[in-house]
mmCIF file of C-alpha atoms and ligand atoms in Angstrom:
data_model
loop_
_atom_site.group_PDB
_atom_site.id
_atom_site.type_symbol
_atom_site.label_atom_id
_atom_site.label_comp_id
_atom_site.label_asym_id
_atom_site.label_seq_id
_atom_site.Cartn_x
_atom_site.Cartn_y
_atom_site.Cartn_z
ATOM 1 C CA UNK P 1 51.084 258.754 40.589
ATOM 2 C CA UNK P 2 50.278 262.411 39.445
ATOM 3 C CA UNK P 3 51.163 265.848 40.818
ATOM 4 C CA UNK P 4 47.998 267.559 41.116
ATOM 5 C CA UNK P 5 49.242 270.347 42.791
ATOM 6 C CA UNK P 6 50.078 274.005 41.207
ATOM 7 C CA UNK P 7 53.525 275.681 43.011
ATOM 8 C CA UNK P 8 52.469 277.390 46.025
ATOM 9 C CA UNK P 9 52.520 281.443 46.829
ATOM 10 C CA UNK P 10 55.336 282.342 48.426
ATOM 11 C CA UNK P 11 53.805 282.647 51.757
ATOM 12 C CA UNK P 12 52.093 279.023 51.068
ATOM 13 C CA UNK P 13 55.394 277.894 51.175
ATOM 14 C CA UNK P 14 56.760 279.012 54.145
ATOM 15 C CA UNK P 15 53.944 278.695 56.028
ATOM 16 C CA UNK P 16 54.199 275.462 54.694
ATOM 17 C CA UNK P 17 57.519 275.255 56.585
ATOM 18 C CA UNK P 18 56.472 276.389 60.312
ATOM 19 C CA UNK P 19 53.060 275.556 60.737
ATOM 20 C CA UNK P 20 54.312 272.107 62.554
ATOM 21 C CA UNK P 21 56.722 274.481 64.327
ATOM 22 C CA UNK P 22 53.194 275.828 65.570
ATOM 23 C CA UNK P 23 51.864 272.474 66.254
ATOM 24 C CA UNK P 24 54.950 271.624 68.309
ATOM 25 C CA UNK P 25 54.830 274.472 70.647
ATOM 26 C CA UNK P 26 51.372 274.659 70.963
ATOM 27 C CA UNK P 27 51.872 270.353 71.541
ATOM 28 C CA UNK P 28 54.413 271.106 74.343
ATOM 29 C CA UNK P 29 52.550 273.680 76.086
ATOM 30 C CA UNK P 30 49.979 271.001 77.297
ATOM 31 C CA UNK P 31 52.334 268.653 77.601
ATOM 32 C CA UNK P 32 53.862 271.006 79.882
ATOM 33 C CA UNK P 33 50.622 271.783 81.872
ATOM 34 C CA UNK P 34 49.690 268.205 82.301
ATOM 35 C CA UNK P 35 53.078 267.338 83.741
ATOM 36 C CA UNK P 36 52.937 270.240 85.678
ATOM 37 C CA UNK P 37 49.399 269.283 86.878
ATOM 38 C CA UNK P 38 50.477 265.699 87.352
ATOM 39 C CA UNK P 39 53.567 266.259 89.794
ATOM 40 C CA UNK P 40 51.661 269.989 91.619
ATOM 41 C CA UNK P 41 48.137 269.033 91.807
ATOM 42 C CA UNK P 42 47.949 265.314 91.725
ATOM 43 C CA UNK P 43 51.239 264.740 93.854
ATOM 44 C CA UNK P 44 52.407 262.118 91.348
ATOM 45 C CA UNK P 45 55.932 263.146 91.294
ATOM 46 C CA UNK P 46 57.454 260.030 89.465
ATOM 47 C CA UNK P 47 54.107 259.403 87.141
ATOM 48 C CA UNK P 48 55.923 261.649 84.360
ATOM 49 C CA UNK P 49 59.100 259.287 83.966
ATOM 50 C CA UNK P 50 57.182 256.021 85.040
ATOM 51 C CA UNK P 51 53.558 256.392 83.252
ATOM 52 C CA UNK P 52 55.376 258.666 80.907
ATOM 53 C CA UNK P 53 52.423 256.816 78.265
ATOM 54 C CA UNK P 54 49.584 257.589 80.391
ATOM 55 C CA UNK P 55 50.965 261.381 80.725
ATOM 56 C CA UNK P 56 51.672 261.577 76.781
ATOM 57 C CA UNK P 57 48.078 260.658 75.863
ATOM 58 C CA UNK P 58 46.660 263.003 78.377
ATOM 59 C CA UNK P 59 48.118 265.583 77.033
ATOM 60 C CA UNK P 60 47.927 265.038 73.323
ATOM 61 C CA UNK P 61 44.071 264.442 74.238
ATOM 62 C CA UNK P 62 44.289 267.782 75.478
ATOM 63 C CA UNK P 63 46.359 269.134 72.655
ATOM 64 C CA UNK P 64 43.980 267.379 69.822
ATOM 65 C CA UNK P 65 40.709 268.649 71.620
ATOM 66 C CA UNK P 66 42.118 272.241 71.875
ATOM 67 C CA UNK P 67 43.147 272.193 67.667
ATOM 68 C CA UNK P 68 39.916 270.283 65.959
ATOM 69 C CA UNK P 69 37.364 271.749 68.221
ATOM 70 C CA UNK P 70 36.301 275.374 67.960
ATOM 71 C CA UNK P 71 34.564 277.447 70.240
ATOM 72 C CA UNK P 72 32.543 280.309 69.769
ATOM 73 C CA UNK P 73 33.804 283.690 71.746
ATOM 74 C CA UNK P 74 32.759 282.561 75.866
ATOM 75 C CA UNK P 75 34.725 279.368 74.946
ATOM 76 C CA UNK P 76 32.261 277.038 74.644
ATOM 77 C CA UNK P 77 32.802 274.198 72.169
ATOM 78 C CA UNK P 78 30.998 274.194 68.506
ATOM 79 C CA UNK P 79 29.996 271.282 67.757
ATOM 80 C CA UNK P 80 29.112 271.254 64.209
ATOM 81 C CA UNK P 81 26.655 269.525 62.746
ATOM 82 C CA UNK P 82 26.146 270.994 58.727
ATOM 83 C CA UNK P 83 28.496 269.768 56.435
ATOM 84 C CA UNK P 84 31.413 272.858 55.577
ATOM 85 C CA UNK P 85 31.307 274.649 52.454
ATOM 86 C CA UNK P 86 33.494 272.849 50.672
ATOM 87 C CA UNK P 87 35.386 276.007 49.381
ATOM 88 C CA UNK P 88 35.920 277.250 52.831
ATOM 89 C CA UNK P 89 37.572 274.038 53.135
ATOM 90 C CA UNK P 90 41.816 274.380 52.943
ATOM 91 C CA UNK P 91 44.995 271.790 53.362
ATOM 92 C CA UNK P 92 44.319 268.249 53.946
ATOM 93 C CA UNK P 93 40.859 269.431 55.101
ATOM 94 C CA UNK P 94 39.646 269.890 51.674
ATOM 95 C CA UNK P 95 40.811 266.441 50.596
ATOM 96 C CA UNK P 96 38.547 264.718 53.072
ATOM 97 C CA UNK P 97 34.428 265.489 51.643
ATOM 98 C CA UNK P 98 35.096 263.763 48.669
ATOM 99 C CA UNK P 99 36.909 260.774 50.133
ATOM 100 C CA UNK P 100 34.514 260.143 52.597
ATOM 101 C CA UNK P 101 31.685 260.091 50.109
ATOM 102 C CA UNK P 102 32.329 256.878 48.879
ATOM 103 C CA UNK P 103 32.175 254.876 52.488
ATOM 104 C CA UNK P 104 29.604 252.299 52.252
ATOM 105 C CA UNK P 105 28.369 249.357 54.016
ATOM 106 C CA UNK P 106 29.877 248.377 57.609
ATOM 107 C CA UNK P 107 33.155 250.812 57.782
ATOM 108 C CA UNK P 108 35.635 250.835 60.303
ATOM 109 C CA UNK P 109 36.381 254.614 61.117
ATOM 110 C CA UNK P 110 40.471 254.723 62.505
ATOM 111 C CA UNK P 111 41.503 256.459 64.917
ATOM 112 C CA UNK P 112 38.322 259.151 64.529
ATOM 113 C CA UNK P 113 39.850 261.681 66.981
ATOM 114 C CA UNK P 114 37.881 264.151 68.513
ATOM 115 C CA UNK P 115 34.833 263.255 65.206
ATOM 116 C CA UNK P 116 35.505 265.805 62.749
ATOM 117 C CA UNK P 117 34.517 263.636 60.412
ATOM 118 C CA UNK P 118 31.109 263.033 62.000
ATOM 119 C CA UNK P 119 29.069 265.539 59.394
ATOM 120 C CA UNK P 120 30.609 263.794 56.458
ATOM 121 C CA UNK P 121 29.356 260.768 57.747
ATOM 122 C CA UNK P 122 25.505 261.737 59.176
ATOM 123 C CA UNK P 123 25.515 263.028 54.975
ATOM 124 C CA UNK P 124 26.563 259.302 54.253
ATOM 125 C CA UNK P 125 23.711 257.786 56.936
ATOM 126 C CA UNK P 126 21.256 259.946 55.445
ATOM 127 C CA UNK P 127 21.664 258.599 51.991
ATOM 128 C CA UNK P 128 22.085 255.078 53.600
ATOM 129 C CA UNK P 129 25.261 254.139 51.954
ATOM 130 C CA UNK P 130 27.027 252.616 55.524
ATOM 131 C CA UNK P 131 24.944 250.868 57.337
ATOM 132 C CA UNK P 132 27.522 250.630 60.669
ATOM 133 C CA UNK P 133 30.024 252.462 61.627
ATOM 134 C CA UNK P 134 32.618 251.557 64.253
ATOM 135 C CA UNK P 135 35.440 254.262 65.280
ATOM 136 C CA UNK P 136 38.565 252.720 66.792
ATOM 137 C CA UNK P 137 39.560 255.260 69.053
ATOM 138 C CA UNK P 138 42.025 254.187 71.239
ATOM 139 C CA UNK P 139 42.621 257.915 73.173
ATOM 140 C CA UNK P 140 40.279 258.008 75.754
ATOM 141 C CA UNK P 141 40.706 261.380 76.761
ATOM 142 C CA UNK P 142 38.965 262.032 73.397
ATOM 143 C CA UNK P 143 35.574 259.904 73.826
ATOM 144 C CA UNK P 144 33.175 262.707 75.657
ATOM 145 C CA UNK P 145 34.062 265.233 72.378
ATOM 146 C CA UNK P 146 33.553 262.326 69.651
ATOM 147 C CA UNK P 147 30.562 260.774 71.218
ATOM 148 C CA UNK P 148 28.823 264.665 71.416
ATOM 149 C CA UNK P 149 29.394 264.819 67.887
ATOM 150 C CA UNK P 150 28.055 261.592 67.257
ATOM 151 C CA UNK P 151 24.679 262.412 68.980
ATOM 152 C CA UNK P 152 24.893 265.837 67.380
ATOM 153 C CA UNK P 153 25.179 264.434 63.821
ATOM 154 C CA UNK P 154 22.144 261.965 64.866
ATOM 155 C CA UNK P 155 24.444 259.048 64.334
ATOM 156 C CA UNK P 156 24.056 257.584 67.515
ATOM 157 C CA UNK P 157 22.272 254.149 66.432
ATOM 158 C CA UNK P 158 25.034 254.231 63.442
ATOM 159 C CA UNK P 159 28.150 254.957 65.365
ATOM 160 C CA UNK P 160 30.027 252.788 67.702
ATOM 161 C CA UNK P 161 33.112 253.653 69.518
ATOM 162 C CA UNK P 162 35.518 250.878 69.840
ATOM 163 C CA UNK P 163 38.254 251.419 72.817
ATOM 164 C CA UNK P 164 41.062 250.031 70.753
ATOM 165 C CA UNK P 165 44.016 250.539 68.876
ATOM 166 C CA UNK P 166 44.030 249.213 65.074
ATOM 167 C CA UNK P 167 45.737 246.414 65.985
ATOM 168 C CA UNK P 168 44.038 243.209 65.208
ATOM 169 C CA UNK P 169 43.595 241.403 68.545
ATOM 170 C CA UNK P 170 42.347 244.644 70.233
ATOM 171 C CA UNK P 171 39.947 245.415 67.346
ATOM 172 C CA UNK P 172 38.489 241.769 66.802
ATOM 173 C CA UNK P 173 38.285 241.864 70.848
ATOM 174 C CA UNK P 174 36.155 244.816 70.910
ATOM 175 C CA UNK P 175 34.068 244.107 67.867
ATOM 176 C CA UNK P 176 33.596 240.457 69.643
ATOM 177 C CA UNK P 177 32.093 242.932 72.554
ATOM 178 C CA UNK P 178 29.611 244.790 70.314
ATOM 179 C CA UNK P 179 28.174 241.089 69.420
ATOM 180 C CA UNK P 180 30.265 241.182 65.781
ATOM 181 C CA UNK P 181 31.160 237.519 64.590
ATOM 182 C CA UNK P 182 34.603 237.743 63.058
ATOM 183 C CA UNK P 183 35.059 235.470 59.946
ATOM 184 C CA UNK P 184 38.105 235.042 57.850
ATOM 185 C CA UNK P 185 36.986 236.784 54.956
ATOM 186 C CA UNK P 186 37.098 239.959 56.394
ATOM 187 C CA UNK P 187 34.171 242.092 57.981
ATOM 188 C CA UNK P 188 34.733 245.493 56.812
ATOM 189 C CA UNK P 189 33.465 246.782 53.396
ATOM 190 C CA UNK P 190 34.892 249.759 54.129
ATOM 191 C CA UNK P 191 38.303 250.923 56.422
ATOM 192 C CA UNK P 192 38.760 255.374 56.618
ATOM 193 C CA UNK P 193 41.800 256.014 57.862
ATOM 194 C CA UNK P 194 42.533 259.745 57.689
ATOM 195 C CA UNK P 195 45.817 261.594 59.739
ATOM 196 C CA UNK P 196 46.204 258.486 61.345
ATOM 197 C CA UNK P 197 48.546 255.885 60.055
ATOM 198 C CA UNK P 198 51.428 258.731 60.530
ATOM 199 C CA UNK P 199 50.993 257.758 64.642
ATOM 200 C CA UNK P 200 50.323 253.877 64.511
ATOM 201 C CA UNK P 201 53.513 252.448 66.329
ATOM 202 C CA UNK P 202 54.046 249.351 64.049
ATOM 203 C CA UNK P 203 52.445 250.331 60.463
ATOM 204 C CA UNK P 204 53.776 247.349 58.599
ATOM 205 C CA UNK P 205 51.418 245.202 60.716
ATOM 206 C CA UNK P 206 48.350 247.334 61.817
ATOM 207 C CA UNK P 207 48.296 248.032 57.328
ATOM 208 C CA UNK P 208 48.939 244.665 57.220
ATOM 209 C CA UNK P 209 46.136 243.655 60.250
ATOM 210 C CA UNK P 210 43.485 246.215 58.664
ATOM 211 C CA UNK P 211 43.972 245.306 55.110
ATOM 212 C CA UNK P 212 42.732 241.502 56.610
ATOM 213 C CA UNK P 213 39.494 243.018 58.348
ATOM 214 C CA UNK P 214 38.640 244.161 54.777
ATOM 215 C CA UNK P 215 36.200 241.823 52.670
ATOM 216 C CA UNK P 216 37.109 241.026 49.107
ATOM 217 C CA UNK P 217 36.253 243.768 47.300
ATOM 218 C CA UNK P 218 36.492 246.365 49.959
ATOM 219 C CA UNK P 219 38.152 249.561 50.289
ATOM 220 C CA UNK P 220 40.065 251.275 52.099
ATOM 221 C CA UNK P 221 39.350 255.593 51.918
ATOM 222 C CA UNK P 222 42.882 257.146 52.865
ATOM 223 C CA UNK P 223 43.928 260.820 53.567
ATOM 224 C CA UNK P 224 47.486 260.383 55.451
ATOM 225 C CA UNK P 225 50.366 262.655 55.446
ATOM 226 C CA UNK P 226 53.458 261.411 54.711
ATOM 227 C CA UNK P 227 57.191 261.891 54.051
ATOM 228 C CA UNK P 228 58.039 264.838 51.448
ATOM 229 C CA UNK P 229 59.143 262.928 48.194
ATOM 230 C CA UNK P 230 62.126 264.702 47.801
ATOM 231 C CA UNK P 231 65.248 262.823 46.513
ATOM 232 C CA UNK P 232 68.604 263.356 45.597
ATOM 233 C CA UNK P 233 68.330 260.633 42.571
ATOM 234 C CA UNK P 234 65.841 261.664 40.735
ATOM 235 C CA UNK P 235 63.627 263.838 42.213
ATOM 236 C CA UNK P 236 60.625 262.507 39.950
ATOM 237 C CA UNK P 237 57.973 263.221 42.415
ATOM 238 C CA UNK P 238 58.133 267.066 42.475
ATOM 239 C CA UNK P 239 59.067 266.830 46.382
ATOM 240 C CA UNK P 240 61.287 270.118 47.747
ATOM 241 C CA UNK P 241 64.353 269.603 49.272
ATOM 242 C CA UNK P 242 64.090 272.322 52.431
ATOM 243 C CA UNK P 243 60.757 270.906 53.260
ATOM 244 C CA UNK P 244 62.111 267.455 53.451
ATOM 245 C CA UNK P 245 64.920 269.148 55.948
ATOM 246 C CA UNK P 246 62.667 270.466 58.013
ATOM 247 C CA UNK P 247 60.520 267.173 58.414
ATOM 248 C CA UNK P 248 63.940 265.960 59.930
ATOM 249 C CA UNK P 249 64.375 268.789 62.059
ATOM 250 C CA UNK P 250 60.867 268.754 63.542
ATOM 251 C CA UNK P 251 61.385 265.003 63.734
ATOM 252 C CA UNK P 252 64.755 265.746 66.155
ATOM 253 C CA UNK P 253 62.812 268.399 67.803
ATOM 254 C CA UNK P 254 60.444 265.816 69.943
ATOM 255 C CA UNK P 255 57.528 265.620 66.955
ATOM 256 C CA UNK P 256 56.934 261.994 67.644
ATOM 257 C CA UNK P 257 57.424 262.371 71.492
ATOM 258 C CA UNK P 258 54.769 265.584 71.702
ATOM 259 C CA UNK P 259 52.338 265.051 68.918
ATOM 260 C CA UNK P 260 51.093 261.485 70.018
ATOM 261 C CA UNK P 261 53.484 259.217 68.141
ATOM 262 C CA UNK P 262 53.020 260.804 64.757
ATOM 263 C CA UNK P 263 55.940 260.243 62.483
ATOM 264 C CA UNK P 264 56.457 262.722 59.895
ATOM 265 C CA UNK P 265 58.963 260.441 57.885
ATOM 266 C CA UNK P 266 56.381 257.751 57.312
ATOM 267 C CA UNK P 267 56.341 256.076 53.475
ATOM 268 C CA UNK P 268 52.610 254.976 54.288
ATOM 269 C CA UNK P 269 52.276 254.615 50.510
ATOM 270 C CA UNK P 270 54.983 251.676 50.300
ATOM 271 C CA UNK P 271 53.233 250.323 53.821
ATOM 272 C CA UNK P 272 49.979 250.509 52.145
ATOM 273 C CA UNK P 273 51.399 248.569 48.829
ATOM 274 C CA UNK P 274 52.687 245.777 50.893
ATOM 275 C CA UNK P 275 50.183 244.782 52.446
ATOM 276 C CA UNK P 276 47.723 243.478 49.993
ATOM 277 C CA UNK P 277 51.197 241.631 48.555
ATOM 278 C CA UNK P 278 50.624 237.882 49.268
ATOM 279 C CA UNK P 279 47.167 238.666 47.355
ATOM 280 C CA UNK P 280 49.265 239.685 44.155
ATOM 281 C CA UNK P 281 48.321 243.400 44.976
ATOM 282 C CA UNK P 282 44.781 245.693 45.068
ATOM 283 C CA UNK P 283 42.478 245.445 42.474
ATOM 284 C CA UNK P 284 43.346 249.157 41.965
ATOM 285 C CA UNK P 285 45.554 251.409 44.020
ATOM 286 C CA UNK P 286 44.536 254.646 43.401
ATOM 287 C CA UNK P 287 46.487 257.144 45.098
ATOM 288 C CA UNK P 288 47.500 260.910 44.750
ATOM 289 C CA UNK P 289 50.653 262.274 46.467
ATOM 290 C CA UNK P 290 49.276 266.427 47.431
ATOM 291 C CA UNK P 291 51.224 269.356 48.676
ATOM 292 C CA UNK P 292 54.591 267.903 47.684
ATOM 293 C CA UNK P 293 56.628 271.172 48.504
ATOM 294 C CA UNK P 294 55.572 270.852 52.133
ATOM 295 C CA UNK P 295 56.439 269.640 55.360
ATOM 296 C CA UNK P 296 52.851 267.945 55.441
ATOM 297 C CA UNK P 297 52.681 266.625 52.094
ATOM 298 C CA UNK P 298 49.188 264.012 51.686
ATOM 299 C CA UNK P 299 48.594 260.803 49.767
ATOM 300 C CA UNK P 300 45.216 260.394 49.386
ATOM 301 C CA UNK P 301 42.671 258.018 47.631
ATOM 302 C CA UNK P 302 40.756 254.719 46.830
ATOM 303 C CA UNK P 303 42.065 251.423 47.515
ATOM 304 C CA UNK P 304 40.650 248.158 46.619
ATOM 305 C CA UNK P 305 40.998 244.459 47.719
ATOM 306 C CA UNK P 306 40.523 241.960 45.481
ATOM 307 C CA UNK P 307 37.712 239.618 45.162
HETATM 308 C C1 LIG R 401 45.991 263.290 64.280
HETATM 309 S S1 LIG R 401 44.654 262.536 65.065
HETATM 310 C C2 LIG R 401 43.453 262.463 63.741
HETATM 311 C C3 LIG R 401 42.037 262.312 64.177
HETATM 312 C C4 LIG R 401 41.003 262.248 63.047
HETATM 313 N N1 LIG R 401 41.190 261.076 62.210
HETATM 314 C C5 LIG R 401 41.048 263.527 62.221
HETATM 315 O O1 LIG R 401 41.576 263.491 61.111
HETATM 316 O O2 LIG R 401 40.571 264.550 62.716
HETATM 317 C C6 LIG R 401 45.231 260.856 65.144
HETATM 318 C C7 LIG R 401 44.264 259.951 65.852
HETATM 319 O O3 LIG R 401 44.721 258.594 65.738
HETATM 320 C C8 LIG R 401 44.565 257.963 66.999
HETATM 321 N N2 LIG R 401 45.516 256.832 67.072
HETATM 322 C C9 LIG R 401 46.806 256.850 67.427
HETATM 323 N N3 LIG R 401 47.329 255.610 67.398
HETATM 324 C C10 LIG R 401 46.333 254.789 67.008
HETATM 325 C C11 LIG R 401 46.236 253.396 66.797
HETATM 326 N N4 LIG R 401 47.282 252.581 66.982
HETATM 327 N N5 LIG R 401 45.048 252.898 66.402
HETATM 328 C C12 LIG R 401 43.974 253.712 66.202
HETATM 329 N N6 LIG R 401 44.012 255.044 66.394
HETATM 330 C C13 LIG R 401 45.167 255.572 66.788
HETATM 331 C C14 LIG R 401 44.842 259.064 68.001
HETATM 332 O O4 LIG R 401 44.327 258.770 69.288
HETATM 333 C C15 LIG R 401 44.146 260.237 67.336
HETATM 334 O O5 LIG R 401 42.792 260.311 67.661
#
């Protein structure tokens, strides 16, 4: 695996360090307001310990809304439809145009989010490189702002929104709903999953789950942050030691609890490995580890089943 990256600025380092500091406040606040809201407004005094789940997603809905969707200055959200300059582009942002530009054929979109992704993908439709695209979104707080950007990309005959987790049962279940047969070869040519295999609750299985949707010779696109490299024997993969520290503090801090299950300690590249094991491995496993000296260090890349 190669070390793309040149050592950051000073300041790119240590804003390396606090920007999930940011994340987590910012993360608590509406946690705080939708508890708040929850035992005030809606009377529901126990629904914070008892549907603590139901009061979680709510509010990283909230949270997730508030950080991928801009507004312009009365508040009103922007909802893009033109491709970014891709120099404008910064962090794991700039990691995602050229990823996404080799989707093809019938792609499963994880965990889309809020559909920031939705431009890349009306560039794909237009040059008719994925035919169907289903997003497996299983926040539903999050469905009015991803299906707005689906009509405003014109993907709407393209784009189908799946209510389920990446779990296989819940995905073959919904597909079965859209009229999809399911076969044991696989159905998916193509699997994105981008900042979200950090928050699936089992990733042995759901990797192990999505790399069996995939049809031999598909790929899957990944851009997932993951746990900084560092190590006391051998630190071979240029990871930094305070930035690893700080993963663990964050981590003790209520990361997981506030920011929708995401674990910043995740070895998604080992998960990822695994899974295609009892195949003797991917055709090719092409993967690049980013931003090693910070808290939110990357793997991203192209990884293909075998026929
Ligand atoms: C950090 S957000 C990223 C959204 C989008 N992929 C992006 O990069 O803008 C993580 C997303 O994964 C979704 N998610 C969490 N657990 C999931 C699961 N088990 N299966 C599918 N999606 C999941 C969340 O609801 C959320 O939309």
């Amino acid at each position: 695996m190669d070390i793309v990256d040149p050592p950051p600025s000073f300041s790119e380092y240590v804003l390396g360090l606090v920007q999930p500091a940011v994340l987590l406040a910012w993360s608590f606040k509406h946690y705080a307001v939708v508890v708040s809201e929850t035992i005030f407004l809606r009377g529901q005094i126990l629904a914070p310990i008892f549907r603590s789940r139901q009061v979680r997603d709510e509010a990283f809905g909230r949270f997730w809304i508030n950080f991928s969707v801009a507004r312009d200055e009365k508040g009103t959200p922007i909802v893009d439809k033109d491709v970014p300059d891709p120099s404008t582009l910064r962090g794991s942002s700039a990691l995602i145009p050229d990823i996404l530009s080799k989707a093809r054929g019938v792609v499963l979109d994880v965990g889309p989010g809020s559909g920031t992704q939705m431009p890349y993908f009306a560039d794909l439709a237009t040059k008719e490189k994925a035919s169907t695209i289903y997003g497996a979104e299983p926040c539903v707080g999050l469905h009015t702002e991803l299906r707005q950007r689906i009509l405003a990309n014109g993907l709407d005959s393209k784009y189908h929104i799946l209510s389920a987790a990446a779990d296989k049962t819940q995905l073959v279940d919904a597909l079965r709903r859209e009229g999809v047969q399911f076969n044991d070869e696989g159905i998916f040519d193509t699997i994105v999953c981008i900042r979200v295999l950090c928050s699936v609750p089992n990733p042995a299985q759901t990797i192990s789950d999505l790399y069996s949707l995939l049809q031999p010779g598909g790929q899957m696109l990944i851009v997932e942050h993951v746990i900084n490299p560092f190590s006391l024997f051998g630190n071979r993969k240029g990871g930094n030691f305070l930035a690893r520290v700080m993963q663990t503090v964050y981590t003790m801090l209520g990361w997981r609890f506030f920011i929708g299950d995401c674990d910043l300690l995740r070895d998604t590249e080992t998960y990822l490995r695994n899974a295609a094991e009892r195949d003797g491995g991917w055709k090719s496993f092409d993967l690049e580890t980013r931003f090693t000296w910070s808290t939110l260090p990357y793997i991203s890349g192209v990884l293909v089943k075998r026929n």
